[in-house]
Short mmCIF file of C-alpha atoms and ligand atoms in Angstrom, two decimals:
data_model
loop_
_atom_site.label_atom_id
_atom_site.label_comp_id
_atom_site.label_asym_id
_atom_site.label_seq_id
_atom_site.Cartn_x
_atom_site.Cartn_y
_atom_site.Cartn_z
CA UNK A 7 -10.27 8.83 44.36
CA UNK A 8 -6.82 10.24 43.38
CA UNK A 9 -6.90 11.98 40.03
CA UNK A 10 -4.54 11.68 37.06
CA UNK A 11 -4.73 14.43 34.48
CA UNK A 12 -3.46 13.56 31.01
CA UNK A 13 -2.72 16.49 28.71
CA UNK A 14 -2.72 15.62 25.00
CA UNK A 15 -4.91 12.98 23.39
CA UNK A 16 -2.55 11.47 20.79
CA UNK A 17 -1.72 7.75 20.97
CA UNK A 18 0.55 8.44 23.97
CA UNK A 19 -2.14 10.31 25.92
CA UNK A 20 -4.83 7.74 25.11
CA UNK A 21 -2.57 4.90 26.26
CA UNK A 22 -1.62 6.79 29.43
CA UNK A 23 -5.27 7.48 30.22
CA UNK A 24 -6.18 3.84 29.61
CA UNK A 25 -3.35 2.52 31.82
CA UNK A 26 -4.05 4.96 34.67
CA UNK A 27 -7.72 4.03 34.58
CA UNK A 28 -6.92 0.29 34.53
CA UNK A 29 -4.78 0.86 37.61
CA UNK A 30 -7.76 2.43 39.39
CA UNK A 31 -7.40 6.23 39.25
CA UNK A 32 -9.94 8.85 38.25
CA UNK A 33 -8.66 10.04 34.86
CA UNK A 34 -9.31 13.27 32.97
CA UNK A 35 -7.93 13.45 29.43
CA UNK A 36 -7.62 16.97 27.99
CA UNK A 37 -7.20 17.35 24.24
CA UNK A 38 -6.73 20.66 22.40
CA UNK A 39 -8.60 19.69 19.19
CA UNK A 40 -11.99 18.10 18.52
CA UNK A 41 -10.52 14.62 17.91
CA UNK A 42 -8.27 12.16 19.66
CA UNK A 43 -5.11 10.53 18.24
CA UNK A 44 -3.16 13.61 17.06
CA UNK A 45 -0.69 12.57 14.37
CA UNK A 46 -2.11 9.04 14.64
CA UNK A 47 -4.97 10.35 12.49
CA UNK A 48 -2.62 10.48 9.50
CA UNK A 49 -0.34 7.50 10.17
CA UNK A 50 -1.62 3.94 10.09
CA UNK A 51 1.41 1.62 9.91
CA UNK A 52 1.76 -0.70 12.88
CA UNK A 53 3.17 -4.15 13.65
CA UNK A 54 5.94 -3.62 11.08
CA UNK A 55 9.40 -5.03 11.87
CA UNK A 56 10.16 -4.80 15.60
CA UNK A 57 6.85 -3.08 16.33
CA UNK A 58 5.32 -6.54 16.09
CA UNK A 59 7.39 -7.76 19.04
CA UNK A 60 6.67 -4.58 21.03
CA UNK A 61 2.95 -4.97 20.37
CA UNK A 62 2.95 -8.59 21.55
CA UNK A 63 4.97 -7.66 24.63
CA UNK A 64 2.35 -5.04 25.47
CA UNK A 65 -0.40 -7.62 25.09
CA UNK A 66 1.41 -9.99 27.47
CA UNK A 67 1.99 -7.14 29.91
CA UNK A 68 -1.78 -6.57 30.02
CA UNK A 69 -2.03 -3.47 27.82
CA UNK A 70 -3.23 -4.82 24.50
CA UNK A 71 -6.56 -3.01 24.31
CA UNK A 72 -5.61 -0.13 21.99
CA UNK A 73 -3.68 -2.43 19.68
CA UNK A 74 -6.69 -4.69 19.53
CA UNK A 75 -8.68 -1.68 18.23
CA UNK A 76 -6.12 -0.99 15.50
CA UNK A 77 -6.27 -4.67 14.51
CA UNK A 78 -10.06 -4.42 14.37
CA UNK A 79 -9.98 -1.60 11.79
CA UNK A 80 -7.01 -2.97 9.85
CA UNK A 81 -7.35 -2.61 6.08
CA UNK A 82 -4.35 -4.85 5.40
CA UNK A 83 -2.39 -7.28 7.53
CA UNK A 84 0.99 -8.92 7.11
CA UNK A 85 2.16 -6.90 4.11
CA UNK A 86 5.77 -6.35 3.06
CA UNK A 87 7.26 -3.33 1.32
CA UNK A 88 10.69 -1.71 1.06
CA UNK A 89 12.41 -2.02 4.44
CA UNK A 90 9.26 -3.36 6.11
CA UNK A 91 8.00 -6.80 7.05
CA UNK A 92 4.60 -8.00 8.16
CA UNK A 93 3.03 -4.53 8.50
CA UNK A 94 -0.59 -3.90 9.44
CA UNK A 95 -2.26 -0.79 8.02
CA UNK A 96 -5.12 0.49 10.14
CA UNK A 97 -7.88 2.59 8.65
CA UNK A 98 -7.17 6.13 9.81
CA UNK A 99 -10.76 7.21 9.14
CA UNK A 100 -12.27 4.51 11.40
CA UNK A 101 -9.93 4.34 14.34
CA UNK A 102 -10.72 7.58 16.20
CA UNK A 103 -14.41 7.00 17.02
CA UNK A 104 -13.54 3.50 18.21
CA UNK A 105 -10.80 4.71 20.56
CA UNK A 106 -13.02 7.50 21.81
CA UNK A 107 -15.93 5.24 22.74
CA UNK A 108 -13.59 2.70 24.33
CA UNK A 109 -12.01 5.32 26.61
CA UNK A 110 -15.36 6.86 27.57
CA UNK A 111 -16.86 3.43 28.31
CA UNK A 112 -13.93 2.71 30.61
CA UNK A 113 -14.91 5.77 32.67
CA UNK A 114 -12.22 8.17 31.43
CA UNK A 115 -13.48 11.76 31.48
CA UNK A 116 -12.71 13.05 28.05
CA UNK A 117 -12.52 16.81 27.47
CA UNK A 118 -12.04 17.78 23.83
CA UNK A 119 -11.39 21.38 22.68
CA UNK A 120 -9.64 21.86 26.02
CA UNK A 121 -6.24 23.38 25.41
CA UNK A 122 -4.14 23.65 28.54
CA UNK A 123 -2.46 27.04 28.63
CA UNK A 124 -1.35 27.51 32.25
CA UNK A 125 -0.30 25.41 35.23
CA UNK A 126 -0.18 26.01 38.96
CA UNK A 127 3.07 24.69 40.45
CA UNK A 128 4.03 24.46 44.10
CA UNK A 129 7.59 23.33 44.75
CA UNK A 130 8.32 20.47 42.37
CA UNK A 131 4.71 19.49 41.90
CA UNK A 132 2.02 20.60 39.50
CA UNK A 133 -1.19 21.17 41.43
CA UNK A 134 -3.60 22.16 38.65
CA UNK A 135 -3.90 22.99 34.96
CA UNK A 136 -5.92 25.81 33.43
CA UNK A 137 -7.66 25.50 30.08
CA UNK A 138 -8.07 28.16 27.41
CA UNK A 139 -11.52 28.97 28.83
CA UNK A 140 -9.96 29.81 32.22
CA UNK A 141 -11.19 26.70 34.03
CA UNK A 142 -8.77 25.41 36.65
CA UNK A 143 -8.66 21.60 37.01
CA UNK A 144 -6.78 20.24 40.03
CA UNK A 145 -5.03 16.85 39.94
CA UNK A 146 -2.66 14.63 41.92
CA UNK A 147 -0.45 13.33 39.11
CA UNK A 148 -0.04 14.66 35.56
CA UNK A 149 1.06 13.28 32.23
CA UNK A 150 2.54 15.42 29.50
CA UNK A 151 1.59 13.79 26.19
CA UNK A 152 1.43 17.01 24.17
CA UNK A 153 3.67 15.76 21.36
CA UNK A 154 6.30 17.82 19.56
CA UNK A 155 4.68 18.99 16.29
CA UNK A 156 4.31 22.65 15.43
CA UNK A 157 3.19 25.21 16.51
CA UNK A 158 3.22 27.33 13.30
CA UNK A 159 6.09 29.52 14.54
CA UNK A 160 8.30 26.39 14.58
CA UNK A 161 7.06 25.26 11.16
CA UNK A 162 7.91 28.74 9.82
CA UNK A 163 11.32 28.82 11.44
CA UNK A 164 12.49 25.26 10.76
CA UNK A 165 10.27 24.18 7.86
CA UNK A 166 8.11 25.67 5.14
CA UNK A 167 5.56 27.62 7.16
CA UNK A 168 2.19 26.26 8.24
CA UNK A 169 1.30 23.58 5.70
CA UNK A 170 -2.13 23.01 7.27
CA UNK A 171 -1.54 19.61 8.79
CA UNK A 172 -3.79 17.49 11.00
CA UNK A 173 -2.72 19.52 14.06
CA UNK A 174 -4.93 22.39 12.79
CA UNK A 175 -3.12 24.97 14.94
CA UNK A 176 -4.78 28.06 13.37
CA UNK A 177 -8.17 26.71 14.48
CA UNK A 178 -7.44 25.14 17.88
CA UNK A 179 -4.34 27.07 18.95
CA UNK A 180 -0.81 25.70 18.75
CA UNK A 181 0.62 22.89 20.80
CA UNK A 182 1.57 23.98 24.33
CA UNK A 183 3.72 21.71 26.46
CA UNK A 184 2.63 21.01 30.02
CA UNK A 185 6.24 20.69 31.17
CA UNK A 186 7.36 23.90 29.51
CA UNK A 187 4.45 25.72 31.16
CA UNK A 188 5.75 24.36 34.47
CA UNK A 189 9.22 25.77 33.73
CA UNK A 190 11.01 22.60 32.51
CA UNK A 191 13.71 23.27 29.93
CA UNK A 192 12.97 21.30 26.76
CA UNK A 193 15.46 20.05 24.18
CA UNK A 194 15.23 19.70 20.39
CA UNK A 195 16.43 17.16 17.83
CA UNK A 196 19.46 18.31 15.84
CA UNK A 197 20.00 17.94 12.09
CA UNK A 198 23.48 16.91 10.97
CA UNK A 199 23.22 19.51 8.23
CA UNK A 200 22.41 22.20 10.85
CA UNK A 201 19.08 23.37 12.18
CA UNK A 202 16.60 21.84 14.55
CA UNK A 203 13.71 19.37 14.44
CA UNK A 204 12.69 16.93 11.72
CA UNK A 205 10.16 17.00 8.91
CA UNK A 206 7.22 14.63 9.13
CA UNK A 207 7.89 11.80 6.74
CA UNK A 208 4.67 11.13 4.86
CA UNK A 209 1.55 12.72 3.38
CA UNK A 210 -1.96 11.57 2.49
CA UNK A 211 -3.54 11.79 -0.94
CA UNK A 212 -7.24 11.71 -1.69
CA UNK A 213 -7.98 8.23 -2.96
CA UNK A 214 -10.55 9.47 -5.46
CA UNK A 215 -7.87 11.61 -7.11
CA UNK A 216 -5.86 8.52 -8.20
CA UNK A 217 -6.42 6.56 -11.42
CA UNK A 218 -9.03 3.81 -10.75
CA UNK A 219 -6.60 1.01 -11.69
CA UNK A 220 -4.15 2.19 -9.00
CA UNK A 221 -6.94 2.31 -6.42
CA UNK A 222 -7.87 -1.24 -7.33
CA UNK A 223 -4.32 -2.53 -6.81
CA UNK A 224 -3.93 -0.56 -3.59
CA UNK A 225 -7.15 -1.88 -2.12
CA UNK A 226 -6.21 -5.43 -3.02
CA UNK A 227 -2.50 -5.44 -2.13
CA UNK A 228 -2.25 -2.57 0.36
CA UNK A 229 0.87 -1.23 -1.34
CA UNK A 230 1.96 0.10 -4.74
CA UNK A 231 5.50 1.01 -5.78
CA UNK A 232 5.65 3.56 -8.63
CA UNK A 233 9.02 4.25 -10.34
CA UNK A 234 9.71 8.00 -10.55
CA UNK A 235 10.33 9.57 -13.99
CA UNK A 236 14.10 9.86 -14.60
CA UNK A 237 14.28 13.63 -13.94
CA UNK A 238 12.77 13.12 -10.45
CA UNK A 239 15.03 10.22 -9.48
CA UNK A 240 18.03 10.38 -7.15
CA UNK A 241 16.90 13.29 -4.96
CA UNK A 242 18.09 12.22 -1.55
CA UNK A 243 18.10 15.44 0.52
CA UNK A 244 14.51 15.20 1.64
CA UNK A 245 14.96 11.66 2.98
CA UNK A 246 17.65 12.70 5.43
CA UNK A 247 15.52 15.51 6.82
CA UNK A 248 12.67 13.26 7.83
CA UNK A 249 11.59 12.13 11.25
CA UNK A 250 11.21 8.52 10.12
CA UNK A 251 14.76 7.45 9.25
CA UNK A 252 13.49 3.93 8.56
CA UNK A 253 12.33 5.23 5.18
CA UNK A 254 15.66 6.80 4.25
CA UNK A 255 16.43 3.85 1.93
CA UNK A 256 17.46 3.77 -1.71
CA UNK A 257 14.06 2.35 -2.70
CA UNK A 258 12.44 5.58 -1.54
CA UNK A 259 14.80 7.73 -3.64
CA UNK A 260 13.79 6.34 -7.04
CA UNK A 261 10.24 5.19 -6.34
CA UNK A 262 7.09 6.53 -4.83
CA UNK A 263 5.57 4.10 -2.36
CA UNK A 264 1.84 4.32 -1.74
CA UNK A 265 -0.04 2.54 1.05
CA UNK A 266 -3.76 2.05 1.59
CA UNK A 267 -4.69 3.41 5.04
CA UNK A 268 -8.14 4.60 3.93
CA UNK A 269 -6.71 7.70 2.30
CA UNK A 270 -3.53 6.94 0.37
CA UNK A 271 -0.34 7.27 2.37
CA UNK A 272 2.45 8.75 0.27
CA UNK A 273 5.81 7.75 1.73
CA UNK A 274 7.69 10.99 1.23
CA UNK A 275 7.78 14.19 3.33
CA UNK A 276 6.50 16.25 0.40
CA UNK A 277 6.62 16.45 -3.39
CA UNK A 278 5.65 19.46 -5.53
CA UNK A 279 2.18 18.87 -6.95
CA UNK A 280 3.36 19.40 -10.53
CA UNK A 281 6.04 16.69 -10.07
CA UNK A 282 3.56 14.33 -8.46
CA UNK A 283 1.17 14.74 -11.38
CA UNK A 284 3.84 13.66 -13.86
CA UNK A 285 3.71 10.13 -12.47
CA UNK A 286 1.48 7.67 -14.28
CA UNK A 287 -1.80 7.23 -12.45
CA UNK A 288 -1.32 10.39 -10.36
CA UNK A 289 -2.19 12.93 -13.09
CA UNK A 290 -5.04 14.33 -10.96
CA UNK A 291 -3.55 13.74 -7.50
CA UNK A 292 -4.71 15.98 -4.61
CA UNK A 293 -3.22 16.23 -1.15
CA UNK A 294 -5.40 15.47 1.86
CA UNK A 295 -2.77 15.90 4.58
CA UNK A 296 -1.10 18.25 4.89
CA UNK A 297 -3.23 20.37 2.58
CA UNK A 298 -0.06 22.07 1.33
CA UNK A 299 1.82 18.76 0.91
CA UNK A 300 3.19 20.04 -2.40
CA UNK A 301 5.15 22.68 -0.48
CA UNK A 302 6.35 21.01 2.70
CA UNK A 303 5.37 19.14 5.84
CA UNK A 304 5.07 19.79 9.56
CA UNK A 305 8.16 20.03 11.77
CA UNK A 306 8.46 17.87 14.88
CA UNK A 307 10.83 17.00 17.72
CA UNK A 308 11.45 20.51 18.99
CA UNK A 309 10.02 20.03 22.47
CA UNK A 310 11.21 16.96 24.39
CA UNK A 311 11.88 16.70 28.11
CA UNK A 312 14.53 14.90 30.18
CA UNK A 313 12.99 11.84 31.86
CA UNK A 314 13.72 8.72 33.81
CA UNK A 315 13.15 5.15 32.58
CA UNK A 316 9.94 5.15 34.62
CA UNK A 317 8.77 8.00 32.34
CA UNK A 318 8.87 10.45 35.24
CA UNK A 319 9.98 13.92 34.17
CA UNK A 320 13.34 14.63 35.82
CA UNK A 321 12.54 18.07 37.16
CA UNK A 322 9.06 17.37 38.54
CA UNK A 323 7.91 14.92 41.20
CA UNK A 324 4.34 14.19 40.09
CA UNK A 325 4.67 14.57 36.32
CA UNK A 326 5.27 11.82 33.75
CA UNK A 327 5.77 12.12 30.01
CA UNK A 328 5.06 9.91 27.02
CA UNK A 329 5.27 9.60 23.25
CA UNK A 330 7.32 12.15 21.34
CA UNK A 331 7.48 14.34 24.45
CA UNK A 332 9.67 11.66 26.04
CA UNK A 333 12.42 11.81 23.39
CA UNK A 334 12.93 11.40 19.63
CA UNK A 335 10.65 8.34 19.64
CA UNK A 336 8.80 7.89 16.37
CA UNK A 337 5.61 5.90 16.03
CA UNK A 338 2.20 4.92 17.30
CA UNK A 339 3.46 1.73 18.97
CA UNK A 340 6.27 3.68 20.61
CA UNK A 341 3.72 6.22 21.91
CA UNK A 342 1.46 3.45 23.23
CA UNK A 343 4.37 1.73 25.00
CA UNK A 344 5.63 4.88 26.74
CA UNK A 345 2.09 6.16 27.39
CA UNK A 346 1.12 2.91 29.08
CA UNK A 347 4.13 2.98 31.37
CA UNK A 348 3.59 6.68 32.19
CA UNK A 349 -0.08 6.15 33.06
CA UNK A 350 0.67 3.06 35.15
CA UNK A 351 3.50 4.75 37.05
CA UNK A 352 1.42 7.85 37.72
CA UNK A 353 -0.89 5.59 39.73
CA UNK A 354 1.99 3.77 41.46
CA UNK A 355 3.24 7.21 42.48
CA UNK A 356 -0.19 8.09 43.93
CA UNK A 357 -0.26 4.80 45.82
CA UNK A 358 3.22 5.44 47.27
CA UNK A 359 4.59 2.38 45.46
CA UNK A 360 7.95 1.96 43.80
CA UNK A 361 7.82 3.03 40.15
CA UNK A 362 8.16 0.35 37.48
CA UNK A 363 11.04 0.28 34.96
CA UNK A 364 10.59 -2.30 32.25
CA UNK A 365 13.39 -4.91 32.15
CA UNK A 366 16.07 -4.82 29.47
CA UNK A 367 15.27 -8.41 28.48
CA UNK A 368 12.11 -7.04 26.83
CA UNK A 369 12.32 -4.90 23.69
CA UNK A 370 10.00 -2.31 25.25
CA UNK A 371 12.29 -1.92 28.28
CA UNK A 372 15.51 -1.85 26.28
CA UNK A 373 14.00 0.73 23.91
CA UNK A 374 13.06 3.13 26.72
CA UNK A 375 16.47 2.86 28.41
CA UNK A 376 18.58 2.88 25.24
CA UNK A 377 16.85 5.95 23.77
CA UNK A 378 17.27 7.86 27.05
CA UNK A 379 20.97 6.96 27.28
CA UNK A 380 21.54 7.95 23.66
CA UNK A 381 19.91 11.34 24.21
CA UNK A 382 21.88 11.91 27.41
CA UNK A 383 25.21 11.21 25.69
CA UNK A 384 24.30 13.64 22.90
CA UNK A 385 24.34 11.19 19.95
CA UNK A 386 20.61 10.54 20.33
CA UNK A 387 19.85 14.17 19.51
CA UNK A 388 20.79 13.43 15.89
CA UNK A 389 18.78 10.22 15.73
CA UNK A 390 15.25 9.03 16.00
CA UNK A 391 14.25 5.81 17.72
CA UNK A 392 11.67 3.33 16.55
CA UNK A 393 11.16 -0.42 16.72
CA UNK A 394 10.64 -0.36 12.97
CA UNK A 395 13.89 0.94 11.53
CA UNK A 396 17.25 2.60 11.75
CA UNK A 397 19.48 2.28 14.81
CA UNK A 398 17.02 0.72 17.26
CA UNK A 399 15.67 -1.87 14.84
CA UNK A 400 19.27 -2.94 14.12
CA UNK A 401 20.00 -3.15 17.84
CA UNK A 402 16.87 -5.17 18.50
CA UNK A 403 17.87 -7.78 15.96
CA UNK A 404 21.48 -7.85 17.14
CA UNK A 405 20.45 -8.44 20.76
CA UNK A 406 17.94 -11.12 19.81
CA UNK A 407 15.02 -9.02 21.10
CA UNK A 408 13.07 -9.29 17.84
CA UNK A 409 10.66 -12.18 17.57
CA UNK A 410 7.27 -12.77 16.03
CA UNK A 411 6.77 -15.90 18.09
CA UNK A 412 3.88 -15.13 20.40
CA UNK A 413 4.79 -17.92 22.88
CA UNK A 414 8.37 -16.75 23.09
CA UNK A 415 7.14 -13.27 24.06
CA UNK A 416 4.81 -14.64 26.74
CA UNK A 417 7.62 -16.77 28.18
CA UNK A 418 9.94 -13.76 28.41
CA UNK A 419 7.30 -11.64 30.14
CA UNK A 420 6.46 -14.49 32.51
CA UNK A 421 10.15 -14.93 33.37
CA UNK A 422 10.34 -11.35 34.63
CA UNK A 423 7.10 -11.77 36.59
CA UNK A 424 5.19 -9.11 34.68
CA UNK A 425 2.39 -11.03 32.94
CA UNK A 426 -0.72 -8.80 33.02
CA UNK A 427 0.94 -6.15 35.20
CA UNK A 428 -0.75 -3.22 33.43
CA UNK A 429 -4.19 -4.74 33.92
CA UNK A 430 -3.87 -4.93 37.70
CA UNK A 431 -5.68 -2.51 40.01
CA UNK A 432 -3.33 -0.53 42.24
CA UNK A 433 -5.81 1.80 43.94
C1 FAD B 521 2.25 12.57 8.79
C2 FAD B 521 2.66 11.55 9.80
C3 FAD B 521 2.57 10.20 9.51
C4 FAD B 521 2.93 9.24 10.44
N1 FAD B 521 2.79 7.93 10.14
C5 FAD B 521 3.05 6.99 11.09
C6 FAD B 521 2.77 5.63 10.84
O1 FAD B 521 2.24 5.26 9.80
N2 FAD B 521 3.06 4.73 11.83
C7 FAD B 521 3.62 5.10 13.01
O2 FAD B 521 3.84 4.24 13.89
N3 FAD B 521 3.89 6.40 13.27
C8 FAD B 521 3.61 7.35 12.34
N4 FAD B 521 3.86 8.68 12.60
C9 FAD B 521 4.46 9.04 13.89
C10 FAD B 521 3.43 8.94 14.99
O3 FAD B 521 2.20 9.46 14.55
C11 FAD B 521 3.86 9.70 16.24
O4 FAD B 521 5.22 9.50 16.56
C12 FAD B 521 3.03 9.28 17.46
O5 FAD B 521 1.72 8.96 17.11
C13 FAD B 521 3.11 10.45 18.43
O6 FAD B 521 2.11 10.35 19.40
P1 FAD B 521 2.04 11.42 20.59
O7 FAD B 521 0.80 11.09 21.34
O8 FAD B 521 3.33 11.46 21.32
O9 FAD B 521 1.94 12.86 19.91
P2 FAD B 521 0.82 13.52 18.98
O10 FAD B 521 0.24 12.56 18.04
O11 FAD B 521 1.48 14.74 18.42
O12 FAD B 521 -0.32 13.96 20.01
C14 FAD B 521 -0.18 15.05 20.88
C15 FAD B 521 -1.57 15.56 21.21
O13 FAD B 521 -1.48 16.58 22.21
C16 FAD B 521 -2.41 17.60 21.91
N5 FAD B 521 -1.98 18.83 22.60
C17 FAD B 521 -0.87 19.56 22.37
N6 FAD B 521 -0.81 20.61 23.23
C18 FAD B 521 -1.90 20.51 24.02
C19 FAD B 521 -2.38 21.30 25.11
N7 FAD B 521 -1.72 22.37 25.57
N8 FAD B 521 -3.57 20.94 25.69
C20 FAD B 521 -4.27 19.85 25.26
N9 FAD B 521 -3.83 19.07 24.23
C21 FAD B 521 -2.65 19.39 23.63
C22 FAD B 521 -2.38 17.68 20.40
O14 FAD B 521 -3.53 18.31 19.89
C23 FAD B 521 -2.26 16.21 20.02
O15 FAD B 521 -3.52 15.61 19.83
C24 FAD B 521 3.45 9.66 11.69
C25 FAD B 521 3.56 11.02 12.00
C26 FAD B 521 3.15 11.96 11.08
C27 FAD B 521 3.20 13.41 11.45
#
């Protein structure tokens, strides 16, 4: 059976592995650390704003399985907070084992603590990858889902040094990009103020370190908005440095927004611990991710690759990319969308079939094409793209692509003849 090798087990890699397996390939998923989901282990917000439409489109296209898992471990559904409608918050402590068992039960060969550090390339094709232990694993098609966070040298150069984030580079070795190992030139996001990359936009606090009354509200409502003391108000700089521009709103300048994702999600890139502890209810607050969240956050979007709308990497014939690797695309849903298409097309490629591009009448198709075009014309290097905010969310609404009407989504997918396409066997 033809073999697809997926490198990187974040949301993008998991979705790619799932889609390639659904389409009938043998799939090996290699992940550097001892857990799947990468930055998805410290996120949790899904189905907010246009992500709802994208999620329902995926379901209609036959790739709803991973979203179904996030729904199953949701702590809160249909909540609203500044700039966000109908969000679901999944429990970041419960999702990983569920995804892991689901992938293994589907027959995906999962290899954790397997950091790819070399590739064998012949012509424009990768033939095999080599892990840290020196094992060579041959494959027929490959997916680069290695993300863009770190490694520590980047966090030192463009951020605040290693802040000990969920990537755990000192323990497992830094991120290494499959495409870069194969000689593809990567590009980085640009900051309007100068410099490269973007700071991750949120932290986690230990729930037990908050005042009990705050925990009670959080667990009931899912969200708490705490006004900042006057001397901490009005500091905008940090908001414009973040990866998630959807949170660069006035509400986030003068308030601290907390969400219940299991641990408490703090919607700011970082805040000195002494400042944090001046806020009522947070007198004993402790960071859980990154451990040095009082100093800074991880730096991302320094390692993206040019790609087609089919998710194929431009410079390589048998390599596809997904998630943050595929452009300044922020979010779990965005990673699942691009991962699914990459995994599916890897199998179409192996079967000698025409690769699939998603139509522009669907939000997922328009998103993939629009973000690529924006990057190619240069403007996209200063932006990030997400269904949930900023430039793409505005576009989605303007073009009438946003809907929370389930039947409307199914009708649109049916009209383009793609109902259940990702669930069909190709091999
Ligand atoms: C703190 C934080 C909070 C966030 N919160 C949210 C949120 O609430 N909602 C939301 O939608 N988005 C959120 N995001 C963004 C979202 O997590 C990401 O955009 C998305 O999940 C990226 O997925 P990915 O698979 O492309 O990359 P990653 O999650 O970075 O995964 C890449 C994986 O590749 C592995 N890897 C790297 N190199 C190698 C190698 N050589 N060999 C093997 N494996 C390798 C890494 O270990 C990692 O597991 C958040 C991001 C951060 C950092």
